[in-house]
mmCIF file of C-alpha atoms and ligand atoms in Angstrom:
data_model
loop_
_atom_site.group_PDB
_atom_site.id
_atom_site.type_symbol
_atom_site.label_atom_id
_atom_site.label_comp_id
_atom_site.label_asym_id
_atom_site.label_seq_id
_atom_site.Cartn_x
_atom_site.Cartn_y
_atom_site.Cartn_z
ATOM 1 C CA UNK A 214 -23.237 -7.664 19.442
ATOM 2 C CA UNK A 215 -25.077 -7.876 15.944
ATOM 3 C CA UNK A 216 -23.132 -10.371 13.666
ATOM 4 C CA UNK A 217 -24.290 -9.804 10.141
ATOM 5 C CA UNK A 218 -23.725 -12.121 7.076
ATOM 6 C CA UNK A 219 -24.362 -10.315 3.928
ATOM 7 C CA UNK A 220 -24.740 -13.164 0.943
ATOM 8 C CA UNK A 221 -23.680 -10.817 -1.436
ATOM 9 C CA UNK A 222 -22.554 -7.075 -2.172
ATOM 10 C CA UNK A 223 -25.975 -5.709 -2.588
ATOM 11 C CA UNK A 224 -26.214 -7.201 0.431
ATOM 12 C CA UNK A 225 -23.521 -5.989 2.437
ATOM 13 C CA UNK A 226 -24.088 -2.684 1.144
ATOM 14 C CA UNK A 227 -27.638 -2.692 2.424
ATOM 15 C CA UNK A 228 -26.224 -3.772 5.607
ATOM 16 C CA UNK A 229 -23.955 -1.448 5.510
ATOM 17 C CA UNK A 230 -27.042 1.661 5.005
ATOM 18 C CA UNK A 231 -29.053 0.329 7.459
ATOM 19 C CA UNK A 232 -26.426 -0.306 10.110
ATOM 20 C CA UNK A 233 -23.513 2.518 9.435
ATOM 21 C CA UNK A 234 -21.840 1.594 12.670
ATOM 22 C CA UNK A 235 -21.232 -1.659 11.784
ATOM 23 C CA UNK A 236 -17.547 -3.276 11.339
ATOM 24 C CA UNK A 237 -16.664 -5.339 8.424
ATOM 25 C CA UNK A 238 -14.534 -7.742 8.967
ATOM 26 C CA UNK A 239 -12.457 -9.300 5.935
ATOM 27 C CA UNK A 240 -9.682 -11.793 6.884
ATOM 28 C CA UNK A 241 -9.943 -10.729 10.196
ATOM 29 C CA UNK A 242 -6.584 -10.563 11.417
ATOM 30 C CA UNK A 243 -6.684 -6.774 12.312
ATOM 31 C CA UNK A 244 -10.455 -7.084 13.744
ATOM 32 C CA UNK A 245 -10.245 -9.792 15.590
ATOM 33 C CA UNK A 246 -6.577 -8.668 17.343
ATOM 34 C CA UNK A 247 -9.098 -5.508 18.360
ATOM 35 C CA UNK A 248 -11.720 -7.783 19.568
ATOM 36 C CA UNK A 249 -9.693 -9.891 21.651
ATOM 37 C CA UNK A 250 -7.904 -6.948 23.247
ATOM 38 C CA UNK A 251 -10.973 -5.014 23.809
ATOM 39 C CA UNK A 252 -9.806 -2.096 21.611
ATOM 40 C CA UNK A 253 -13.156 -2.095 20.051
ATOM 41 C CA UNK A 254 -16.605 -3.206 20.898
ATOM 42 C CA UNK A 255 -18.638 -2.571 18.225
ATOM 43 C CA UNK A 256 -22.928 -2.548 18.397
ATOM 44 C CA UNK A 257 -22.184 -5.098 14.987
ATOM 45 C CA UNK A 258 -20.104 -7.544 12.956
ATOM 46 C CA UNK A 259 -20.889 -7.599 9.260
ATOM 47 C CA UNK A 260 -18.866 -10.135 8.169
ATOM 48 C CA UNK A 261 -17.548 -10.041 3.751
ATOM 49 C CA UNK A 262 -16.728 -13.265 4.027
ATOM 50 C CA UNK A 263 -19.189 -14.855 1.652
ATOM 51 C CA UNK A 264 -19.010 -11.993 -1.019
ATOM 52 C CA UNK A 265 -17.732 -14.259 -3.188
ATOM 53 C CA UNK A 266 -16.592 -11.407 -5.802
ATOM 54 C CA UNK A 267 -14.477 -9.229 -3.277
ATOM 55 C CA UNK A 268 -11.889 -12.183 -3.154
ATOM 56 C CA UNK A 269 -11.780 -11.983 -7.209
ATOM 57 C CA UNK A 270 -9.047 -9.640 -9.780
ATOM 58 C CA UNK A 271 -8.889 -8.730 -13.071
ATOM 59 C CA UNK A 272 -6.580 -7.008 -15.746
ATOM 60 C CA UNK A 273 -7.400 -5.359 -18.908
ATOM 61 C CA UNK A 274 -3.326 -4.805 -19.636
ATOM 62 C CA UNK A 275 -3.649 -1.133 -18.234
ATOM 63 C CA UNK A 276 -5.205 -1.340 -15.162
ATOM 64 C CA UNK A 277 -5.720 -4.247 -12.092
ATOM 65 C CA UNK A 278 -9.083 -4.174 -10.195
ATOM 66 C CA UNK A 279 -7.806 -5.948 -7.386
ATOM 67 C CA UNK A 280 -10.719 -7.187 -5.159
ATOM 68 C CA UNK A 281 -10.674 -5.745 -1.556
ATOM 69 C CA UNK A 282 -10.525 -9.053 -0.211
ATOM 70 C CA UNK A 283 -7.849 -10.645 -1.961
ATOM 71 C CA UNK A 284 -5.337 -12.265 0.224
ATOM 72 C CA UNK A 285 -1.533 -11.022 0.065
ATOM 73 C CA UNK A 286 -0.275 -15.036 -0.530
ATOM 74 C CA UNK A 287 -2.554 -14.628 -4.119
ATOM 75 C CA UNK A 288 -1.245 -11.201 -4.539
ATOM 76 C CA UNK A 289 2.346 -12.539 -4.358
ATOM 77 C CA UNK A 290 1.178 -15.694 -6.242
ATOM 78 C CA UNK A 291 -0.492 -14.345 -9.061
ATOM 79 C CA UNK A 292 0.185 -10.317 -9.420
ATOM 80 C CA UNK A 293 3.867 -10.443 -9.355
ATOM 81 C CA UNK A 294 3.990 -9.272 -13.072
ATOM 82 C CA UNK A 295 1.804 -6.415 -13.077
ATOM 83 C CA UNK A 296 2.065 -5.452 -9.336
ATOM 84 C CA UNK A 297 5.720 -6.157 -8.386
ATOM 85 C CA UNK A 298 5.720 -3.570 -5.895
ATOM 86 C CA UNK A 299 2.671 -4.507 -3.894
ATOM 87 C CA UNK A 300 3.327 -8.266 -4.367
ATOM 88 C CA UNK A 301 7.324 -7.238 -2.759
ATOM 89 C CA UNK A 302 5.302 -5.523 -0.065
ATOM 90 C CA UNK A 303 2.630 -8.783 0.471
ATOM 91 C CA UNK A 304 5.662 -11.069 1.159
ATOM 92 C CA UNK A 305 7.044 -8.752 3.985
ATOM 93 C CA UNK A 306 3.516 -8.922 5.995
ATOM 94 C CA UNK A 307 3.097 -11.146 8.795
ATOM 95 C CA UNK A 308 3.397 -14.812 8.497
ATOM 96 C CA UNK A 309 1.958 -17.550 5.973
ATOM 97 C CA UNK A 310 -1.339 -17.548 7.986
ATOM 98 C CA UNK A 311 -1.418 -13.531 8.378
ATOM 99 C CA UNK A 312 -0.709 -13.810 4.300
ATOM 100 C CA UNK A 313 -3.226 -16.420 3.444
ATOM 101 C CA UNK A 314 -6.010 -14.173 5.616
ATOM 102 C CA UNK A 315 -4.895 -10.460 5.246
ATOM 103 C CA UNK A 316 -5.656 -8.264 2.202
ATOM 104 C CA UNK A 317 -5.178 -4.909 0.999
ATOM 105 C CA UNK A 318 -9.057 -3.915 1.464
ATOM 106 C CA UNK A 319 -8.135 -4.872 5.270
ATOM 107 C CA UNK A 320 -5.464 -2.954 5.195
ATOM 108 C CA UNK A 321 -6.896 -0.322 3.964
ATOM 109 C CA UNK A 322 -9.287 -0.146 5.868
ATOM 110 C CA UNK A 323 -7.114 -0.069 9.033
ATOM 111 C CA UNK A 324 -5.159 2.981 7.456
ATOM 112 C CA UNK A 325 -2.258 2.359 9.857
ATOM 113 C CA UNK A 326 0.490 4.082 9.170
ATOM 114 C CA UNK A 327 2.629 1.362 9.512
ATOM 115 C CA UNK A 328 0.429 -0.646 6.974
ATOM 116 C CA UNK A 329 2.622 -2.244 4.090
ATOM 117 C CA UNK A 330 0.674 -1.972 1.032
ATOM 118 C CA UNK A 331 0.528 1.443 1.297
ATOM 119 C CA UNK A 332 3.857 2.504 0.373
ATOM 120 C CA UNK A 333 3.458 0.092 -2.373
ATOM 121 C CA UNK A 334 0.274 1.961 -3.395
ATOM 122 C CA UNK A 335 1.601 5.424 -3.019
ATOM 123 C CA UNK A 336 4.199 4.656 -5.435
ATOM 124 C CA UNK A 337 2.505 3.133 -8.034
ATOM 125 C CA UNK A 338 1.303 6.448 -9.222
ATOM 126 C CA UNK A 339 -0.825 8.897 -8.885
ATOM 127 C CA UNK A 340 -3.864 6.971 -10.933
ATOM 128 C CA UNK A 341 -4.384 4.520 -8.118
ATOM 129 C CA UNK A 342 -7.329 4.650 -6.731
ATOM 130 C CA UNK A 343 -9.962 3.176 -3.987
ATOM 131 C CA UNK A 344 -13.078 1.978 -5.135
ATOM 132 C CA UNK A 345 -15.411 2.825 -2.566
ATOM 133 C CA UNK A 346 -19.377 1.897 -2.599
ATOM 134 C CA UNK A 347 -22.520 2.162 -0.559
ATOM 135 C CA UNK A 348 -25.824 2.286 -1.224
ATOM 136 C CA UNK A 349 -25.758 5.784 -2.786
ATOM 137 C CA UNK A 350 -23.183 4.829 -5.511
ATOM 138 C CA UNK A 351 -19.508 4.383 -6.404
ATOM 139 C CA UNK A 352 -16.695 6.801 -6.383
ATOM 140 C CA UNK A 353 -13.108 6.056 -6.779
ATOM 141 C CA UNK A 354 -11.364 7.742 -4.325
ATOM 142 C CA UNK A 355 -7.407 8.649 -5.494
ATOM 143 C CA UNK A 356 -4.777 7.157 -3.043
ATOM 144 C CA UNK A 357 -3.337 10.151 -2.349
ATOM 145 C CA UNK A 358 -7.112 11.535 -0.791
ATOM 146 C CA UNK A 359 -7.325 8.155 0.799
ATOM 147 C CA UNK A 360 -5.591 8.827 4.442
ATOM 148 C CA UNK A 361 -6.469 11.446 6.240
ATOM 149 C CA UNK A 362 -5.267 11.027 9.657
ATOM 150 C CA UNK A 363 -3.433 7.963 12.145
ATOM 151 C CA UNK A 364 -5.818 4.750 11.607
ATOM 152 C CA UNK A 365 -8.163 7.139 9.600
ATOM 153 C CA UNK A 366 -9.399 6.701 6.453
ATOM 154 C CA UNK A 367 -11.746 9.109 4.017
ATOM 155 C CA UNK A 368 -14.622 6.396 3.691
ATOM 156 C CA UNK A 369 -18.450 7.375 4.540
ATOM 157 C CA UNK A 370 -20.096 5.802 7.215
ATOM 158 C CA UNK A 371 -21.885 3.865 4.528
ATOM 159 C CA UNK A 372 -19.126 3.554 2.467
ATOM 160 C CA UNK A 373 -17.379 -0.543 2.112
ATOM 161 C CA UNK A 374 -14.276 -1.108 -0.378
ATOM 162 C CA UNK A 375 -15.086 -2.674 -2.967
ATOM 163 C CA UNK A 376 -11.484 -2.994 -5.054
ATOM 164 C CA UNK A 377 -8.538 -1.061 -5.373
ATOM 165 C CA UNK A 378 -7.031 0.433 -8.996
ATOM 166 C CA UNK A 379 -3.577 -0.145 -9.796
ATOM 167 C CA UNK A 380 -2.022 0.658 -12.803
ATOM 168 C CA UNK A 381 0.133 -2.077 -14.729
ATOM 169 C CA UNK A 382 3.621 -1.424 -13.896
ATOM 170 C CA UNK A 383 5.426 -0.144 -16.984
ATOM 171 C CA UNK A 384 8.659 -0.069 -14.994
ATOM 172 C CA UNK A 385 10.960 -1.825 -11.883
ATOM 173 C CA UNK A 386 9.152 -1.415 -8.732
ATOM 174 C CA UNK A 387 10.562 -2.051 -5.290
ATOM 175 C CA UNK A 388 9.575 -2.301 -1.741
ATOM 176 C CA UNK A 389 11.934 -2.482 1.477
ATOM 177 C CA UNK A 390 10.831 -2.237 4.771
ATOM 178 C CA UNK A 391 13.102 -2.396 8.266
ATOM 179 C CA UNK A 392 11.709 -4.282 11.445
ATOM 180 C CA UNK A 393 13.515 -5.415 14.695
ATOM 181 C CA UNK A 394 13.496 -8.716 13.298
ATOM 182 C CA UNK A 395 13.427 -10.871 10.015
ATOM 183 C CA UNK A 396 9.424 -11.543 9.969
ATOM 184 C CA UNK A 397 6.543 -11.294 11.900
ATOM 185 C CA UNK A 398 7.066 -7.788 12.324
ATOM 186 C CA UNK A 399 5.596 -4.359 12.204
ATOM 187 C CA UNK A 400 7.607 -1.738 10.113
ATOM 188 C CA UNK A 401 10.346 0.415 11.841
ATOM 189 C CA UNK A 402 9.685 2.143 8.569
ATOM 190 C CA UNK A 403 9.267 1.010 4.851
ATOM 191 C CA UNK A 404 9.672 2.508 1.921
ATOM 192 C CA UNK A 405 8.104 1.976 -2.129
ATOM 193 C CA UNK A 406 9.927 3.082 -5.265
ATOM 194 C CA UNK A 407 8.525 3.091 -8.791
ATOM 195 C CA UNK A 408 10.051 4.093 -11.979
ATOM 196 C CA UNK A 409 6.928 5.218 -14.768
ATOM 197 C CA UNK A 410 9.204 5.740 -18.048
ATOM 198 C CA UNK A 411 5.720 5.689 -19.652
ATOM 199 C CA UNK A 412 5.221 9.016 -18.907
ATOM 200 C CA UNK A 413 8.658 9.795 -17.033
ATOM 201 C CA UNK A 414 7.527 10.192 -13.421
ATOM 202 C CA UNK A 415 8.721 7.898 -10.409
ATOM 203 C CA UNK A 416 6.860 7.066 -7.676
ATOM 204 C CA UNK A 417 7.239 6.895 -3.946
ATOM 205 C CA UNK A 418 5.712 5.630 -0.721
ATOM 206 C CA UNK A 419 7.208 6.459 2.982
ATOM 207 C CA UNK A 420 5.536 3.778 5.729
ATOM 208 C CA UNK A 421 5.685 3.895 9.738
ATOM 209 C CA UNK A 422 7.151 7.544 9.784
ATOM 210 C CA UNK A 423 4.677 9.988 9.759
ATOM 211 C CA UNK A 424 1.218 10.171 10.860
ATOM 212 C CA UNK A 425 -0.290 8.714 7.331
ATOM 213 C CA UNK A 426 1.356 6.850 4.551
ATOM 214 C CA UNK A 427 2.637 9.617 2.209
ATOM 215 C CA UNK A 428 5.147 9.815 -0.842
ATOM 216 C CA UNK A 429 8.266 12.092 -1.008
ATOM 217 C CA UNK A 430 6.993 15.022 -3.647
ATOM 218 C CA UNK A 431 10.368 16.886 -3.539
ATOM 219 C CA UNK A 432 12.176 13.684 -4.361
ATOM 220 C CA UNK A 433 9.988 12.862 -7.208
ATOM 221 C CA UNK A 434 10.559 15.638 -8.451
ATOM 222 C CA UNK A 435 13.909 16.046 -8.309
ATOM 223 C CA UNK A 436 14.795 12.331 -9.877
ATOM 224 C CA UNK A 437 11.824 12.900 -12.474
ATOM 225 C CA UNK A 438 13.622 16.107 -13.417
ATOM 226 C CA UNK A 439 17.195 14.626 -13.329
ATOM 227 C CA UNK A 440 16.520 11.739 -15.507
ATOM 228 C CA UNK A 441 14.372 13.978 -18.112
ATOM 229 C CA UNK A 442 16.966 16.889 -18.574
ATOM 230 C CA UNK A 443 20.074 14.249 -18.577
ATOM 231 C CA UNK A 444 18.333 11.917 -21.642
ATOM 232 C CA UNK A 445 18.427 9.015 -18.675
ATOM 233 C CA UNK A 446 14.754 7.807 -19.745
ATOM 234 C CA UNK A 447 16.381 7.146 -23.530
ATOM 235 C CA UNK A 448 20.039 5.849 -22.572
ATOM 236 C CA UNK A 449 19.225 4.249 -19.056
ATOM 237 C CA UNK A 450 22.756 5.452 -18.352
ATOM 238 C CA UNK A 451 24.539 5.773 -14.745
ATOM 239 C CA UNK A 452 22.695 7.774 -12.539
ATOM 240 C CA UNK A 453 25.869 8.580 -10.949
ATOM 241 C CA UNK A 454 26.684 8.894 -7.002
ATOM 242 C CA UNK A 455 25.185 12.670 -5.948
ATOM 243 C CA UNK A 456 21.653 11.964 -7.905
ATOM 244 C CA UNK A 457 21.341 8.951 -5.617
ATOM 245 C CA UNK A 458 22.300 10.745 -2.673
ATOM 246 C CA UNK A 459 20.132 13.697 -2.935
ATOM 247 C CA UNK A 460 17.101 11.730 -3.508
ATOM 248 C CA UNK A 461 17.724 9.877 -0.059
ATOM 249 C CA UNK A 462 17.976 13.181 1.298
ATOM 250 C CA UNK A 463 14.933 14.204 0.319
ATOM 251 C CA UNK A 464 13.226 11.249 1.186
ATOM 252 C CA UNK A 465 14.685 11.605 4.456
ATOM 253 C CA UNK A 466 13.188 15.275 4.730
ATOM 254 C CA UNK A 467 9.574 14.177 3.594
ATOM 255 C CA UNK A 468 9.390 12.062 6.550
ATOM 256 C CA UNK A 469 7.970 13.229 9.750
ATOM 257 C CA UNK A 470 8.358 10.280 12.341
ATOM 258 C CA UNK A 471 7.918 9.747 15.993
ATOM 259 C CA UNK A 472 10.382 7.988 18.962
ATOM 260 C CA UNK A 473 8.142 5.302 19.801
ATOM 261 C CA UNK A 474 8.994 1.198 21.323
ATOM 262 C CA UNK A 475 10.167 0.351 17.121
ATOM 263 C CA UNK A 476 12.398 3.143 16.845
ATOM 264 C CA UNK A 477 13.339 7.004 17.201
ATOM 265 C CA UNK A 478 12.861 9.251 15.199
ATOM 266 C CA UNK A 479 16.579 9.997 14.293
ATOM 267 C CA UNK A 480 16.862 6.291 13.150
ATOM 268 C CA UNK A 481 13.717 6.068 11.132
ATOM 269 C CA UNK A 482 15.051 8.868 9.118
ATOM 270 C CA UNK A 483 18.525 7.971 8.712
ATOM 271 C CA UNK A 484 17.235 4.090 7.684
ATOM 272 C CA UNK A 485 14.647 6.025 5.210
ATOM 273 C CA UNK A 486 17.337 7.552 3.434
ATOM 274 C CA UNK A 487 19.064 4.208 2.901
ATOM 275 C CA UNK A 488 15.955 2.536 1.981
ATOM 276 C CA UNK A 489 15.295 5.134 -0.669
ATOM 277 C CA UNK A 490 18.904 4.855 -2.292
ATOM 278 C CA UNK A 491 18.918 0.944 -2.126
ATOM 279 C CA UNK A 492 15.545 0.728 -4.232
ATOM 280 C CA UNK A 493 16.203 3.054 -6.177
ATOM 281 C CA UNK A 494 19.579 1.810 -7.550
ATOM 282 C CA UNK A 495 18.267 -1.474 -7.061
ATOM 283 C CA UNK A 496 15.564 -0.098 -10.038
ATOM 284 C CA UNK A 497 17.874 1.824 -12.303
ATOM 285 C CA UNK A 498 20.028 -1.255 -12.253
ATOM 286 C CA UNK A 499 17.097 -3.274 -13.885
ATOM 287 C CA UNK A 500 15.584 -0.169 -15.809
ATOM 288 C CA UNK A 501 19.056 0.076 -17.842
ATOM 289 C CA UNK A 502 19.352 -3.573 -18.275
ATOM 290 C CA UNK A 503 16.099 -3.396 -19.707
ATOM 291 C CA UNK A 504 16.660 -0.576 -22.429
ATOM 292 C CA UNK A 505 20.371 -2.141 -23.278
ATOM 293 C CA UNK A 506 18.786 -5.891 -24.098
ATOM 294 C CA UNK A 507 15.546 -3.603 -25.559
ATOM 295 C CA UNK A 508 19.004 -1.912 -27.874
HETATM 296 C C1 LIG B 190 0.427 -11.525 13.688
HETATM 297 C C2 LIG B 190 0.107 -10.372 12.776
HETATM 298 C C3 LIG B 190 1.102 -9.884 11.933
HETATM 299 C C4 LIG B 190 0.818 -8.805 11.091
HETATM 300 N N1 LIG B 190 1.826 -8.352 10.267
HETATM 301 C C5 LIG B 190 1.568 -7.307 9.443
HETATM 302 C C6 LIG B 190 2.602 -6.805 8.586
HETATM 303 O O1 LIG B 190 3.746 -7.302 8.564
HETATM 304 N N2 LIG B 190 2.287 -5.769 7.764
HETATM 305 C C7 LIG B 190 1.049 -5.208 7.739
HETATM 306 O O2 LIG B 190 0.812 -4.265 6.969
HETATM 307 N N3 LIG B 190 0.057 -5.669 8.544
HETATM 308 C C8 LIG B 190 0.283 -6.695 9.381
HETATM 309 N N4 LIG B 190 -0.718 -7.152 10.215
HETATM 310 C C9 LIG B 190 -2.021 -6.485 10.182
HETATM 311 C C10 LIG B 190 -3.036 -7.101 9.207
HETATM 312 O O3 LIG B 190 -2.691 -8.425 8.868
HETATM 313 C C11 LIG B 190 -3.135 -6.285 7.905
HETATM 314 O O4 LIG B 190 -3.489 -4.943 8.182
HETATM 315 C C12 LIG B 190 -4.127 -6.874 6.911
HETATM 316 O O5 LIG B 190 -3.950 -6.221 5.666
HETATM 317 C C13 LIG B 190 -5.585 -6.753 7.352
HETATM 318 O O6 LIG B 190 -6.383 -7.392 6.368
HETATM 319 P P1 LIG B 190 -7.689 -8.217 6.811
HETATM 320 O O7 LIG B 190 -8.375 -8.653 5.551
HETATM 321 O O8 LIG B 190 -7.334 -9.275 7.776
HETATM 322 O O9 LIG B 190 -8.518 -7.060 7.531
HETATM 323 P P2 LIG B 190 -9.609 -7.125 8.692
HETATM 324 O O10 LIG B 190 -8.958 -7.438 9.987
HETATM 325 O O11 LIG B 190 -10.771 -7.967 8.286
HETATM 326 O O12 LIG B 190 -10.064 -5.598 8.669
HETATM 327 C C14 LIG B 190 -9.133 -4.558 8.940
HETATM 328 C C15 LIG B 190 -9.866 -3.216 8.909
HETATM 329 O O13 LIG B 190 -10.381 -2.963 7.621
HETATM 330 C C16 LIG B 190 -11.800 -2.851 7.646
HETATM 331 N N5 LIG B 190 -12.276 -3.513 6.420
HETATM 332 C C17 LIG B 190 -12.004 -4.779 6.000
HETATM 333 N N6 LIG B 190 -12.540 -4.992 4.785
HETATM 334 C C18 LIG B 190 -13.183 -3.844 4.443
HETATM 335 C C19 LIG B 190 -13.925 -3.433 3.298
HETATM 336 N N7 LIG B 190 -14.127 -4.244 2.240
HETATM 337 N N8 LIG B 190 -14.424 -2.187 3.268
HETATM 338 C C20 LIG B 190 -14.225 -1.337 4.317
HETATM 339 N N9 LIG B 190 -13.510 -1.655 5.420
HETATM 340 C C21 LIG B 190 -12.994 -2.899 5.477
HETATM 341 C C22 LIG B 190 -12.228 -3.517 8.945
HETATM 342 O O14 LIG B 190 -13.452 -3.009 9.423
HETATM 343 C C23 LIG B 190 -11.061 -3.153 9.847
HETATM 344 O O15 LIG B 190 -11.196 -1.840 10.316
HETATM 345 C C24 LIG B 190 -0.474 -8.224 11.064
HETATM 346 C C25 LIG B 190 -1.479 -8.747 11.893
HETATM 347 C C26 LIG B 190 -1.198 -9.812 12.746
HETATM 348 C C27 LIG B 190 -2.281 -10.356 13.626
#
């Protein structure tokens, strides 16, 4: 096995051309779990790990460029203002080591569905977006486009993250994810909610129960459209009892899971449904607090 040690991006993406097959490795602690299990044997390494820049985020008040390599402890560390969600999301994974190693590139890259950033992703909006590079140029590749299948992911051959996009939340954000035990612990399921009064949307992101990571349309729609035609933006008033209900129902319905040694499918869907009425009243609950102190 080739192990390749690009000293910086040009680098990596030359090594990247030249040797397509090649399998980055970032922190390492989904690669190496492959390697030592003999899921994978790949003809070549190319280790990121002295790319100096991938480890590195910045914010220009709208938008974070969040380096692919940034580890979930500095996400939760430093990000916790502009990217509650994913920062939520970065304390659920693993353990302090897994936290101080993995990052969202890594996870990414992975594309499992059981993956916790990506709910958080999903549900920060629509505008997210994966920068992806290689030697032929960059293209930012909307979240939504990003998964295409189980583990699968719509990067080239050629193709290395170099950051993720993330809009500045403008609203609560909230993560919540169910395993069999308190940490340490791949999702049963997981879900992401966003409110985005900025331009009246909400965001979601469904985790372990269906082939990708995907958001609930139907229920965006539906609470978008609730909160616009009732004035709920403006007044942050109750939501009231059968708004919060529905939405978990179609949550629930966006979901397609599997039985599998986590769960069944009957009780990912039924938790889903909680999950999606918890965060969500968990965020109108700080969303109206907000506009009566903003009164
Ligand atoms: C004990 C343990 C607990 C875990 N708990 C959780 C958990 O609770 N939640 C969770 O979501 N995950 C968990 N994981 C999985 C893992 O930690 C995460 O998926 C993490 O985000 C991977 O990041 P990494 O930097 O270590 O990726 P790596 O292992 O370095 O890479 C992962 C994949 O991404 C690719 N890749 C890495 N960087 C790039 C790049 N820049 N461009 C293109 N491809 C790239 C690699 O080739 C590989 O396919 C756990 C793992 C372990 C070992």
């Amino acid at each position: 096995m080739e192990f390749l040690r690009p000293a910086s991006w040009d680098e990596a993406l030359a090594a990247k051309a030249e040797h397509p097959a090649a399998l980055p490795v970032s922190g390492g602690t989904d690669v190496m779990v492959e390697l030592n299990f003999d899921v994978r044997r790949p003809s070549a390494i190319l280790d990121l790990n002295r790319v100096t820049e991938l480890a590195e985020w910045s914010d220009d008040g709208a938008v974070v460029r969040l380096g692919a390599a940034v580890p979930y402890a500095r996400i939760i560390e430093e990000l916790s203002g502009p990217l509650p969600g994913l920062a939520l999301a970065a304390h659920t994974v693993g353990s302090p080591q897994i936290r101080n190693r993995g990052s969202v590139g890594g996870n990414l890259g992975a594309a499992s569905p059981a993956g916790d950033a990506h709910p958080a992703l999903l549900a920060a909006g629509r505008d997210v977006s994966v920068e992806a590079e290689s030697v032929r140029g960059t293209r930012l590749i909307p979240i939504d486009e990003f998964y295409v299948g189980v583990k699968r992911n719509s990067l080239a051959p050629d193709e290395l993250i170099r950051a993720v996009r993330i809009p500045v939340a403008d609203g609560p954000q909230q993560f919540s994810k169910i395993g069999t035990r308190n940490a340490m612990v791949i999702a049963v399921c997981a879900f992401g909610f966003a409110l985005h009064p900025k331009d009246g949307t909400v965001g979601t992101g469904i985790g372990s129960a269906a082939p990708t990571p995907r958001r609930a349309v139907a229920a965006e729609e539906y609470l978008a459209g609730e909160l616009a035609a009732r004035g709920l933006w403006e007044s942050g008033g109750l939501l009231g009892p059968e708004v919060v209900r529905r939405f978990g129902e179609l949550v629930r319905e966006a979901a397609s899971p599997i039985d599998d040694v986590r769960g069944t499918a009957a009780y990912r869907r039924h938790a889903l449904a909680v999950l999606a009425r918890r965060t969500l009243t968990w965020c109108w609950n700080d969303y109206g607090k907000q506009i009566r102190s903003a009164a």
